[in-house]
Every structure is written in structure tokens, then in C-alpha cells.
Short mmCIF file of C-alpha atoms in Angstrom, two decimals:
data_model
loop_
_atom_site.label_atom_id
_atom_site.label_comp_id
_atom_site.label_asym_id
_atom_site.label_seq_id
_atom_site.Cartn_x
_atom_site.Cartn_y
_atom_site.Cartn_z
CA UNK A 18 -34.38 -20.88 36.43
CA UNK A 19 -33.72 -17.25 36.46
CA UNK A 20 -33.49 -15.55 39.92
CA UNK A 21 -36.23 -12.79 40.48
CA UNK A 22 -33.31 -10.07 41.26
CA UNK A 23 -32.32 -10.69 37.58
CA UNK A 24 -35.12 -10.82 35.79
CA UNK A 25 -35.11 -7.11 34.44
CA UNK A 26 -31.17 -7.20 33.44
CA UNK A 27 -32.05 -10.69 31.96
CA UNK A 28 -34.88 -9.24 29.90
CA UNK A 29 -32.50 -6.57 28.98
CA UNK A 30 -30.69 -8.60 27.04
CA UNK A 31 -32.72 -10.92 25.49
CA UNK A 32 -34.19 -7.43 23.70
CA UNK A 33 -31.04 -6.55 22.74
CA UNK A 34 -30.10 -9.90 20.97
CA UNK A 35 -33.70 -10.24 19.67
CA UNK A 36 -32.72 -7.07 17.60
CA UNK A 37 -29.64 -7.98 16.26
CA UNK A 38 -30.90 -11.25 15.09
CA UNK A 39 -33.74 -9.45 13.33
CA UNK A 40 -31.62 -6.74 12.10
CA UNK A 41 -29.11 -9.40 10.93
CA UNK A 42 -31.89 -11.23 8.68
CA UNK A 43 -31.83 -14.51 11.47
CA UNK A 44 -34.49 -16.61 13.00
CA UNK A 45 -32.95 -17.50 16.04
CA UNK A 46 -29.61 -18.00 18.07
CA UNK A 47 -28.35 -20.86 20.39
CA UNK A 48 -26.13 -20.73 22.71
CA UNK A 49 -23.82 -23.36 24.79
CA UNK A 50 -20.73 -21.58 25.91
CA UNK A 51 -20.40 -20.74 29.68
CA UNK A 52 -20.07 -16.81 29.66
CA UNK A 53 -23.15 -16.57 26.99
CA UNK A 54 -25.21 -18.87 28.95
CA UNK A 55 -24.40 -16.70 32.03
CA UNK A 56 -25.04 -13.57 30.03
CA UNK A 57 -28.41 -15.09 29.12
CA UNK A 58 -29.47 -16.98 32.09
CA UNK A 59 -27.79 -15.63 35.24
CA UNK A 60 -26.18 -19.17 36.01
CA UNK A 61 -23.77 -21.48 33.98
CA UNK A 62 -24.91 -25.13 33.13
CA UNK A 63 -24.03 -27.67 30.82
CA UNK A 64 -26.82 -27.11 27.99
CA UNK A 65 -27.97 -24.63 25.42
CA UNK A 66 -30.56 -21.33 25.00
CA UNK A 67 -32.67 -20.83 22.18
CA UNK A 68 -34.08 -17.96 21.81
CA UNK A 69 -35.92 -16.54 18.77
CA UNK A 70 -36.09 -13.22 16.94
CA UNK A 71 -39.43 -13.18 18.59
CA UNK A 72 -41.18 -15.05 21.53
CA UNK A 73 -39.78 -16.01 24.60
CA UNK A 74 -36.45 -18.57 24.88
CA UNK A 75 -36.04 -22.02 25.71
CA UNK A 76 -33.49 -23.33 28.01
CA UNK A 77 -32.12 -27.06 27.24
CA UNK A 78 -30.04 -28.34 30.10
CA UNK A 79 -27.65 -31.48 30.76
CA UNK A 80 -26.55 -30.80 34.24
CA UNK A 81 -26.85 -29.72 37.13
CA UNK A 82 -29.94 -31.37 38.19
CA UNK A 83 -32.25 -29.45 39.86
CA UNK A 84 -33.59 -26.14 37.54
CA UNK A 85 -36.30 -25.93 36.79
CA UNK A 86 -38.83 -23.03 35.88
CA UNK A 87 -40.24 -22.01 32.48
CA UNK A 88 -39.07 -23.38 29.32
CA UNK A 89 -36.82 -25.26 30.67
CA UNK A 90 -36.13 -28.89 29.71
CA UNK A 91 -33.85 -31.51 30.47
CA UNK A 92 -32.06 -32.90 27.88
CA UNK A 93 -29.02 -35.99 26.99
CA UNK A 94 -27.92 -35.06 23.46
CA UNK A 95 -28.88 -32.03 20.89
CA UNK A 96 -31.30 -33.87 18.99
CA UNK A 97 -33.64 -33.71 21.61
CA UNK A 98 -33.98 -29.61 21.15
CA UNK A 99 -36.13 -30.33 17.69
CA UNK A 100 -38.56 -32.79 19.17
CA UNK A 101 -39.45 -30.33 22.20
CA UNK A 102 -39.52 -27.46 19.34
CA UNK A 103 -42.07 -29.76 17.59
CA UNK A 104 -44.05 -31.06 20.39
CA UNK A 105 -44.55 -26.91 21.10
CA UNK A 106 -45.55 -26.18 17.67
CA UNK A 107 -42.64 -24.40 16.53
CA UNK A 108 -40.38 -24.48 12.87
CA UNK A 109 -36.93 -25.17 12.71
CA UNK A 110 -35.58 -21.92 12.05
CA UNK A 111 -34.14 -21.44 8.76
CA UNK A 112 -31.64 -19.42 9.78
CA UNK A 113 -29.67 -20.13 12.59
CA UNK A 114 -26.48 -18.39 14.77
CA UNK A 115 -24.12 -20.35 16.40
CA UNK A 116 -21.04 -20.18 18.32
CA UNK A 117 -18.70 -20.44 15.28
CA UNK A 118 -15.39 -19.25 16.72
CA UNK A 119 -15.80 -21.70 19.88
CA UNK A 120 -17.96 -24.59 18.97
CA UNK A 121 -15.37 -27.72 18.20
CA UNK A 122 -15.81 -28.97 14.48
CA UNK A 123 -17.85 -31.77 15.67
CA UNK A 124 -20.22 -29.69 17.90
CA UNK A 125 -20.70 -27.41 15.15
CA UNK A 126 -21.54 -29.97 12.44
CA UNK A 127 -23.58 -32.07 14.70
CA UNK A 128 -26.19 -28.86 15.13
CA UNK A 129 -26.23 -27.72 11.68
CA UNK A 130 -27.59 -31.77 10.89
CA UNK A 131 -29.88 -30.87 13.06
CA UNK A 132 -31.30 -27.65 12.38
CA UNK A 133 -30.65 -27.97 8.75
CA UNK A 134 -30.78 -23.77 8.10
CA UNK A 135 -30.66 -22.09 4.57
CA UNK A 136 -28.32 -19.65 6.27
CA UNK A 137 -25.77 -19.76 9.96
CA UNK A 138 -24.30 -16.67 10.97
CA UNK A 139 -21.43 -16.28 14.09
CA UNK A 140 -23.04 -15.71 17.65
CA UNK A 141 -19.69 -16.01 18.66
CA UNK A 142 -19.72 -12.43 16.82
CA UNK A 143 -22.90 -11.33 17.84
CA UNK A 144 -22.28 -11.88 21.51
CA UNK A 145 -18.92 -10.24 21.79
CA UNK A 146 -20.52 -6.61 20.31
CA UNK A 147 -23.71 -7.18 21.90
CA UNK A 148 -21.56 -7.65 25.47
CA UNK A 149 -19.53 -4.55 24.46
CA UNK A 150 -22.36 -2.13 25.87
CA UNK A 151 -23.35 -3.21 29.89
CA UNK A 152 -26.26 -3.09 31.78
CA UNK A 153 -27.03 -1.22 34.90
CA UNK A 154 -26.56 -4.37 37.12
CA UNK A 155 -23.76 -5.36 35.20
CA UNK A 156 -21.86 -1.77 36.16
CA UNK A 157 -22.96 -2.19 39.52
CA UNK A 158 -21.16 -5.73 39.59
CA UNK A 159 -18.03 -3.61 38.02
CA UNK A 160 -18.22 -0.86 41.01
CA UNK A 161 -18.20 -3.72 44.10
CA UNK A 162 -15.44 -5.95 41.93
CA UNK A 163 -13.13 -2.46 41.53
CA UNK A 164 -13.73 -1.89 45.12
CA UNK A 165 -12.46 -5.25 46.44
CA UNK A 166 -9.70 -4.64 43.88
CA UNK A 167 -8.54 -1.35 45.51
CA UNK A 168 -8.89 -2.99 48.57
CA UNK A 169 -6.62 -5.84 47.98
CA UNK A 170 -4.02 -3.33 46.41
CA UNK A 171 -4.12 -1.66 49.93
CA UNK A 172 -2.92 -4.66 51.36
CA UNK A 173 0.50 -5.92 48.98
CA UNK A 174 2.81 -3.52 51.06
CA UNK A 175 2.35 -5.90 53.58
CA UNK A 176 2.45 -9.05 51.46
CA UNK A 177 6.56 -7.72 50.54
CA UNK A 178 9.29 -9.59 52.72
CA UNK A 179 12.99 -9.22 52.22
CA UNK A 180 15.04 -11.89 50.29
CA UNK A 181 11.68 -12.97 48.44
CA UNK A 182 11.82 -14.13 44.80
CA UNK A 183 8.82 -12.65 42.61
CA UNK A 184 6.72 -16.32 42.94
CA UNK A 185 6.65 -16.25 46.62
CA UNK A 186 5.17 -12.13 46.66
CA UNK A 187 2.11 -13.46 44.16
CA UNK A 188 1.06 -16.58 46.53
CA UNK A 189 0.63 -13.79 49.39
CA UNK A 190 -1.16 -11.59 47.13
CA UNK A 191 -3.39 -14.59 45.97
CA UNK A 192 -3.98 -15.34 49.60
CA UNK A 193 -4.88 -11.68 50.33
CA UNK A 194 -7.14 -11.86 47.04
CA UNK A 195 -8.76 -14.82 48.04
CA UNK A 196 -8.95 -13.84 51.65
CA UNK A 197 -11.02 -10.62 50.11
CA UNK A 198 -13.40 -12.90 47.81
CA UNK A 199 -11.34 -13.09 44.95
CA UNK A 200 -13.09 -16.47 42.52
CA UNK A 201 -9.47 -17.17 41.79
CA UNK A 202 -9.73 -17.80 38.51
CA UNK A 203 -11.01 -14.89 35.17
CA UNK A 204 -11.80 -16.15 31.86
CA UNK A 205 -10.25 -15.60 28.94
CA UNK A 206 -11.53 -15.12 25.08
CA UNK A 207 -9.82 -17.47 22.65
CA UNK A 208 -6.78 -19.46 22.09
CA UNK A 209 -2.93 -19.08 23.48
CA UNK A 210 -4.56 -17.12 26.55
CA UNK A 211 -3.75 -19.19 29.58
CA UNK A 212 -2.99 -17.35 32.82
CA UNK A 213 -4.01 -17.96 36.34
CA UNK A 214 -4.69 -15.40 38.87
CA UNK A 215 -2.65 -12.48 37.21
CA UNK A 216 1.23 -11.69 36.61
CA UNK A 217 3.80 -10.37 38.71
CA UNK A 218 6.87 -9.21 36.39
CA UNK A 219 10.07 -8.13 38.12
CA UNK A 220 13.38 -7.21 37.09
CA UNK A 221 14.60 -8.66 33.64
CA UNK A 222 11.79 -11.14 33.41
CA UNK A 223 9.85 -8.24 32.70
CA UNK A 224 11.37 -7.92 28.61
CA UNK A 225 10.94 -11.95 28.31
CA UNK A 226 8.30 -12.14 25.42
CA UNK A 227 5.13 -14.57 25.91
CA UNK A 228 3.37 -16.50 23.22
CA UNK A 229 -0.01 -15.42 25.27
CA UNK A 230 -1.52 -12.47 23.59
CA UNK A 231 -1.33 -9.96 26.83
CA UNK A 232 0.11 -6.83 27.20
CA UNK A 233 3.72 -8.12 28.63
CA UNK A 234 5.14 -11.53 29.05
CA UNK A 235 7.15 -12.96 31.33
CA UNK A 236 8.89 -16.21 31.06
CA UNK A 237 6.64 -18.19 33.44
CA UNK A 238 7.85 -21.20 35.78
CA UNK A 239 8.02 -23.38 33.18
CA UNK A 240 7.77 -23.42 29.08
CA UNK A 241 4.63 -25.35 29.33
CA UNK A 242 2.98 -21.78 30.53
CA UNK A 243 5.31 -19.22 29.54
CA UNK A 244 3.98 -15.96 31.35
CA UNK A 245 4.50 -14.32 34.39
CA UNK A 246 6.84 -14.58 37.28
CA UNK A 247 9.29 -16.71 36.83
CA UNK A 248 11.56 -16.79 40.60
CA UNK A 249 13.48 -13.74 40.06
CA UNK A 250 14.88 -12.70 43.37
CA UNK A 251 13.57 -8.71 44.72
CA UNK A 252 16.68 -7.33 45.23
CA UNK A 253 17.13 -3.71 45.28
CA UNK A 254 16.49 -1.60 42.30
CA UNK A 255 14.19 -4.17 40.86
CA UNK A 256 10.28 -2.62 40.21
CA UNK A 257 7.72 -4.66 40.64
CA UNK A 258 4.54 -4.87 38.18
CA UNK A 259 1.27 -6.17 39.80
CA UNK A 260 -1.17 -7.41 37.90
CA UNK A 261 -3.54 -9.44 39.05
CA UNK A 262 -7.29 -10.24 39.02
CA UNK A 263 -10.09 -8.14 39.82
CA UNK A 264 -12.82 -11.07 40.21
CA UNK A 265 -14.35 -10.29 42.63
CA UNK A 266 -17.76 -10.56 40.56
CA UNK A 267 -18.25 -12.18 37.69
CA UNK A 268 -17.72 -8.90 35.87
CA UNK A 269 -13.42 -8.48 35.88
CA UNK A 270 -11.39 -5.26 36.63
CA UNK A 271 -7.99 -5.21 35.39
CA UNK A 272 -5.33 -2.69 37.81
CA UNK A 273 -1.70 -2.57 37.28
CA UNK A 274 0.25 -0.77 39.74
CA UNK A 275 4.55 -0.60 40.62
CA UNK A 276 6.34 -1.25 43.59
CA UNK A 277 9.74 -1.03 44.26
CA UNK A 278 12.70 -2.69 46.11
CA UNK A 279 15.20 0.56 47.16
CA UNK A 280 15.52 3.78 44.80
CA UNK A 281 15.01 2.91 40.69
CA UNK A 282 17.29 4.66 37.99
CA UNK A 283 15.47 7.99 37.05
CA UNK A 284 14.63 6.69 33.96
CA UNK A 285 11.95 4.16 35.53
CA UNK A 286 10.27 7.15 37.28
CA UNK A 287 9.86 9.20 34.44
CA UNK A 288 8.48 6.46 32.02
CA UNK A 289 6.24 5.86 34.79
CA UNK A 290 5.28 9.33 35.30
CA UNK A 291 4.78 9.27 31.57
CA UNK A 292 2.15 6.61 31.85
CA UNK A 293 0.14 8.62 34.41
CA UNK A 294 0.32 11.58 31.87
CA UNK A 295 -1.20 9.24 29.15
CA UNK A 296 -3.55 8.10 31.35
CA UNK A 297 -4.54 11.97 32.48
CA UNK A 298 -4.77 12.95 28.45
CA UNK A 299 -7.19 9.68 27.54
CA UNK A 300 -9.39 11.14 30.78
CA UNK A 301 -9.63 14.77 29.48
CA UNK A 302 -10.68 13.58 26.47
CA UNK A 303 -12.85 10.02 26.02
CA UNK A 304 -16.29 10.61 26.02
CA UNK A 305 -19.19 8.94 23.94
CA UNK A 306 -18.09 8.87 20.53
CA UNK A 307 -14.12 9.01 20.81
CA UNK A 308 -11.84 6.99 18.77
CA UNK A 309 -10.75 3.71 20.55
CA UNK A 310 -7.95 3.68 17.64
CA UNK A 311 -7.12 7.16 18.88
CA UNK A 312 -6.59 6.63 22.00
CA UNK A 313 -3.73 4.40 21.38
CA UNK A 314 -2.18 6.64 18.73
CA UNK A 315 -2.74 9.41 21.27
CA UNK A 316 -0.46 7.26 23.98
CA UNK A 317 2.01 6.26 21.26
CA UNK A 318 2.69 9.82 20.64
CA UNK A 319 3.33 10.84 23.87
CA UNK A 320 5.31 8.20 24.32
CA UNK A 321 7.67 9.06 21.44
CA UNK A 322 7.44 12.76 22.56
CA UNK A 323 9.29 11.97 25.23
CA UNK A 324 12.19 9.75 24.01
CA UNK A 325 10.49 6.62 25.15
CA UNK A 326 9.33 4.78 22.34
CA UNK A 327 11.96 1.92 22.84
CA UNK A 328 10.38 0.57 25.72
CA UNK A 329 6.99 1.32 25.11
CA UNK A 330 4.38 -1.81 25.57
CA UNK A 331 7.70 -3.99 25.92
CA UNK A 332 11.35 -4.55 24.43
CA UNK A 333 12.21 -7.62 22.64
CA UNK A 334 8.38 -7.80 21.98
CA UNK A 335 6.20 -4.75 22.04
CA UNK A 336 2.16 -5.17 22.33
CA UNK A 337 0.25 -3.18 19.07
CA UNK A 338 -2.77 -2.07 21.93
CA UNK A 339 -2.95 0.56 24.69
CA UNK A 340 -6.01 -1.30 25.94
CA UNK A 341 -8.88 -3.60 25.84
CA UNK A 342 -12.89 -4.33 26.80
CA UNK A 343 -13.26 -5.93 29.94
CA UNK A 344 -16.26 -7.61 31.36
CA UNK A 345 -17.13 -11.45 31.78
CA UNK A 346 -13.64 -12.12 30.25
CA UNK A 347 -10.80 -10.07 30.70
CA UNK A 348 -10.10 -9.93 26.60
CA UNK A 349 -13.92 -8.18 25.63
CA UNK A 350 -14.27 -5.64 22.76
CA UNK A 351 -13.18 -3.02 22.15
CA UNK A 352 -9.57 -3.16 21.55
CA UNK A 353 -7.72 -0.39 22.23
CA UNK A 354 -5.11 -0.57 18.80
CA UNK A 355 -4.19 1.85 15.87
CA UNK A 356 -6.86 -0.70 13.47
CA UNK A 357 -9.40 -0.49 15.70
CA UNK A 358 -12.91 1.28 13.97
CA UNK A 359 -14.60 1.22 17.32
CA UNK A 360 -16.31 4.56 18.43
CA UNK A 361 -16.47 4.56 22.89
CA UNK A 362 -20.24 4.39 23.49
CA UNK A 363 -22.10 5.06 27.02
CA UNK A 364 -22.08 1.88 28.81
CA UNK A 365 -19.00 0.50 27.46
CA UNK A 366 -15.90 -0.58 30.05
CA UNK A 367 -12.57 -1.06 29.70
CA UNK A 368 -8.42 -0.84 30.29
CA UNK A 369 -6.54 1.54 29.85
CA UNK A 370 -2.57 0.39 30.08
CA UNK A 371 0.13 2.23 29.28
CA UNK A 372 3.17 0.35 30.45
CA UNK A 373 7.30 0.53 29.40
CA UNK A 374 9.90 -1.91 30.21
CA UNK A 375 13.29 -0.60 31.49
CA UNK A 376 15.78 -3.31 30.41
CA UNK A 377 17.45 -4.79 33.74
CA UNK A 378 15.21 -2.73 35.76
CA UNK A 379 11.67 -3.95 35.08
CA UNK A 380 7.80 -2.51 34.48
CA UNK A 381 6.21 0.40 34.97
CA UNK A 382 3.41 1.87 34.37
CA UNK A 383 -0.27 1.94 35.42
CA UNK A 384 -3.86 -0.22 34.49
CA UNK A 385 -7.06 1.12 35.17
CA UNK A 386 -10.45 0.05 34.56
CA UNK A 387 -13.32 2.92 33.44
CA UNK A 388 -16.75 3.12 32.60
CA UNK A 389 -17.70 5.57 29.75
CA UNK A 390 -20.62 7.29 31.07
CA UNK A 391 -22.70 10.61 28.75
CA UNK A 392 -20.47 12.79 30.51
CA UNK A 393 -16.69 10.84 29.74
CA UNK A 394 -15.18 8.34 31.82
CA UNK A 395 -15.39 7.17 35.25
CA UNK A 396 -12.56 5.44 37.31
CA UNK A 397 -13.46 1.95 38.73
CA UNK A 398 -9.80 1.00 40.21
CA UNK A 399 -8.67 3.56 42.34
CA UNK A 400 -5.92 2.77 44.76
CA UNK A 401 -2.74 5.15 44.69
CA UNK A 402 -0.55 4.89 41.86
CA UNK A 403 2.97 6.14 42.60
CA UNK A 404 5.62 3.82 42.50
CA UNK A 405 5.87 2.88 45.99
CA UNK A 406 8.97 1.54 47.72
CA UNK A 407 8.95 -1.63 50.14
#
């Protein structure tokens, strides 16, 4: 069931959920949702994990056919988990976490008729702070996804033709990201988050507000999926925001750089330059310990400091974070926002984006990905970030 390469990261985290359930007063967890069960198991499939606060877990699967291994059984319908519990000698647990915030109402009230606990707690809660902190493999997964990220990066210059509209630029980046392994597609955590691939913002589309709970909008090619480019036309003095995927693994990097058709008005370059100098300032000082919630009131000072407040994190809609977690989904904890509590701890990764929106002009701004290591933060997206001209 579980390859032998990832049976030590695997491990890992069983530990680490073990302790939460016992430090949370639980019996046991199960999970169903694909990023858990590929946090858990190294593989998606259509099933569930149980796993108690002590002893080993049990793996109940519906499709594919095929895996096999310890503890693992094939099942049609939920019921089936308590009759292989009881034909292996083991309690229902009394207490029970479940995917609360993703489990549909019917799911949800199916399982608790059949596990019948005193108490259910949120796994849906107790998965997105547990995948907060990474594992070794899972930063090594970070370090070849940034890389193929860069690389990709490297190559838009010559994705640019003239006369193109902002639509046909992304579907030569995709190609280049595919081209470069990109799994063309990154999750998302919860509702009104649909994207594709990434956004491309240019020109005025940039200010168009989105529904979607990302950074900036864009009105999208339609209002069934307002976000992103929209067929504006790259004519000169238009920037350019690219932001697409880095999925290169299942673990995500997130990059934002600015291109440019002709010279921008001087305004665009020095917001821009101002982004770089937030970005330099959160580097000097995150470390182990450092206020997530200060890191955005630390880029929405400089911000004002330098007469730019109006366009910071958008226009007619401005975004209340700097920032956010990144791993299996793009959306992971910690948020990067003036209410956040979060502390940075070793092992966490995450965005950094700083971006301002020059009415009739467009975006700009940079997106990085780190890793907070004992000694601060290390870069994991590193192609150039000028604004550079086509």
C-alpha cells in the first residue's frame, strides 16, 4: 500500500496525528478526503484511514483495484469499517474526528450512525495545523517543484508575441508548464476557490474584483468563473502579472513575477520596487517565532510610507493578507493577515505577496515561496524579479 521510499515520512506523520488526537482527548480519526489520504498514505483512492490514538491504522478502500498490503481492506459502503473493526477485536471509538468542514451533510451523518461517539471533533481542523509544519521529504518535494518553477519562468520571454491578447500569452505558458512537468491542475482549500492553472492579469483587468478569495481578481472569460485573464489586448504600457502554478510535485510553489509591453509610467516601477523592499524587510527579519500577523502589518506600513496605500493588494477590492501557507493546496495555514495569532515555526512554508494595482496600467509586484528554517527563511522560487520588458 505504502511505497518503501515513504515509509519513514509516512510514519512521521502518523506520530504526529497520534499526538494530537491524544492531546485533544480523541480515540481515533478517519479520513476520506484526497489531500489527507495522500498526506497519510502516499497515494489518493476512493476510501477512508483509520487510525487510532494508538496502534497501527487501517486503510478501507473503494477503488482503484489493485492495493493491497497491510491493513488494508476492500470495502462498498462505510458500514463495512465496523464489522472489520469487530472481526479484529477492536471498540468503536467513543470519540471520533472527522472531516467536518468537507464531509457533505449526508456523509457526515451517515458515519456518526455508524460510529455512534460520545464526542466528534474537526479533522478537517486537525489536518490543516498538523500540515502547517513539513517533513523532510515533503521540503525536498518543495525544492524540485520551485526549481521547475524558476525554470518555466526562464522560458515566458519567449512565450510573448506582438498583437497577443492576455488569454493567448497563458496557453503558451501552460504549454511551457506542461512541457516542464507541470500536473496542470493545484488544489484548492474550501469553497468560491476555482482557478485553473494560475492567472495572468494585464492592463485594467487587473482592478476587476473576483468573488474567489485570492489575492487579485480579474474578470475571467466568462461570469461563470470570474478570475483571471479575460482577452485584454498587450499593447504597450500594459504590465503583465504572472501567476501561475508551481506543481510540479504534489507539494505547490506559488511565484508572481511582471513583464512589460514598452516603458510603464514611473509610478508602476516604484510600487514595484516597493514590493521587493517589503519582500527584503520580511527576509531580514522572519525567523522561528515571528509574527505571521506582523508581517503583514510590517508590509502595510511600508506601503503607506510611501504614498501607496491606494493600490495596495488591489483597487476597487483590496485583499486583508500579505500571504498564505502553501503545500498540498495552494490556500494552507498560516495566513499571512493583521488577525492572524500564528507564530512562523521551523518547517513551515509559505507566500509572501506583496502586490499593487496601478489603475489603467496593471500589477506589480512579486510572489515568492520560502521555507522557515532555525536560522530564518530560505527562498524556494528564484528566477529574476525586475520588471522585464518584451
Amino acid at each position: 500500500m505504502i511505497k518503501e521510499n515513504l515509509i519513514d515520512d509516512i510514519r512521521i506523520k502518523w506520530k504526529n496525528i497520534q499526538s494530537y488526537l491524544s492531546e485533544k482527548g480523541y480515540d481515533a480519526c478517519l479520513l476520506s478526503m484526497d489531500v489527507n489520504l495522500f498526506y497519510v498514505s502516499g497515494q489518493i483512492y476512493n476510501g477512508y484511514f483509520y487510525l487510532p490514538a494508538t496502534g497501527d491504522p487501517l486503510f478501507f478502500v473503494k477503488r482503484p483495484n489493485g492495493l493491497d498490503g497491510k491493513s488494508v481492506f476492500y470495502i462498498r459502503k462505510p458500514e463495512q469499517i465496523v464489522d472489520y473493526m469487530a472481526d479484529l477485536g477492536m471498540e468503536k471509538p467513543k470519540s471520533i474526528m472527522l472531516e467536518a468542514d468537507e464531509l457533505t451533510y449526508n456523509d457526515y451523518v451517515r458515519l456518526q450512525a455508524l460510529f455512534t461517539p460520545e464526542k466528534t471533533g474537526n479533522a478537517t481542523t486537525m489536518m490543516r495545523e498538523i500540515r502547517r509544519i513539513k517533513t523532510p521529504w515533503e521540503i525536498e518535494q518543495f525544492r524540485i517543484s520551485g526549481k521547475m518553477h524558476t525554470k518555466t519562468y526562464s522560458e515566458i520571454p519567449e512565450c510573448y508575441r506582438a498583437g497577443m491578447t492576455d488569454l493567448e500569452f497563458q496557453y503558451e505558458i501552460e504549454r511551457r508548464m506542461r512541457k516542464n512537468g507541470s500536473f496542470g491542475v493545484f488544489r484548492t482549500f474550501g469553497s468560491n476557490m476555482d482557478i485553473f492553472m494560475g492567472s495572468i492579469l494585464a492592463g485594467e483587468n487587473a482592478e476587476a474584483p473576483s468573488p474567489f478569495d485570492f489575492a487579485l481578481g480579474g474578470a475571467g472569460v466568462d461570469v461563470s468563473c470570474p478570475i483571471g485573464a479575460n482577452g485584454t489586448l498587450l499593447k504597450d504600457g500594459t504590465a503583465v502579472m504572472v501567476d501561475m502554478a508551481g506543481n510540479y510535485t504534489a507539494y505547490c510553489t506559488d511565484m508572481t513575477r511582471v513583464f512589460a509591453v514598452g516603458k510603464l509610467p514611473e509610478l508602476a516601477y516604484k510600487a514595484h520596487q516597493v514590493s521587493l523592499d517589503i519582500q527584503y524587510e520580511m527576509e531580514s527579519k522572519a525567523q522561528p517565532g515571528f509574527s505571521t500577523a506582523e508581517i503583514f502589518n510590517l508590509a502595510e506600513s511600508i506601503a503607506g510610507k510611501e504614498g501607496l496605500s491606494a493600490y495596495f493588494m488591489g483597487t476597487k477590492q483590496q485583499a486583508k493578507f500579505v500571504g498564505h501557507g502553501i503545500g498540498l493546496q495552494i490556500n494552507e495555514l498560516p495566513v499571512l493577515t493583521a488577525r492572524s495569532k500564528d507564530l512562523l515555526a521551523e518547517g513551515m512554508v509559505f507566500a509572501l505577496e506583496p502586490k499593487f494595482v496601478i489603475p489603467g496600467v496593471g500589477a506589480v509586484g512579486v510572489e515568492n515561496s520560502y521555507l522557515v528554517t532555525a536560522a530564518g527563511v530560505e527562498k524556494l522560487t528564484c528566477a529574476a524579479e525586475n520588471i522585464i520588458n518584451f
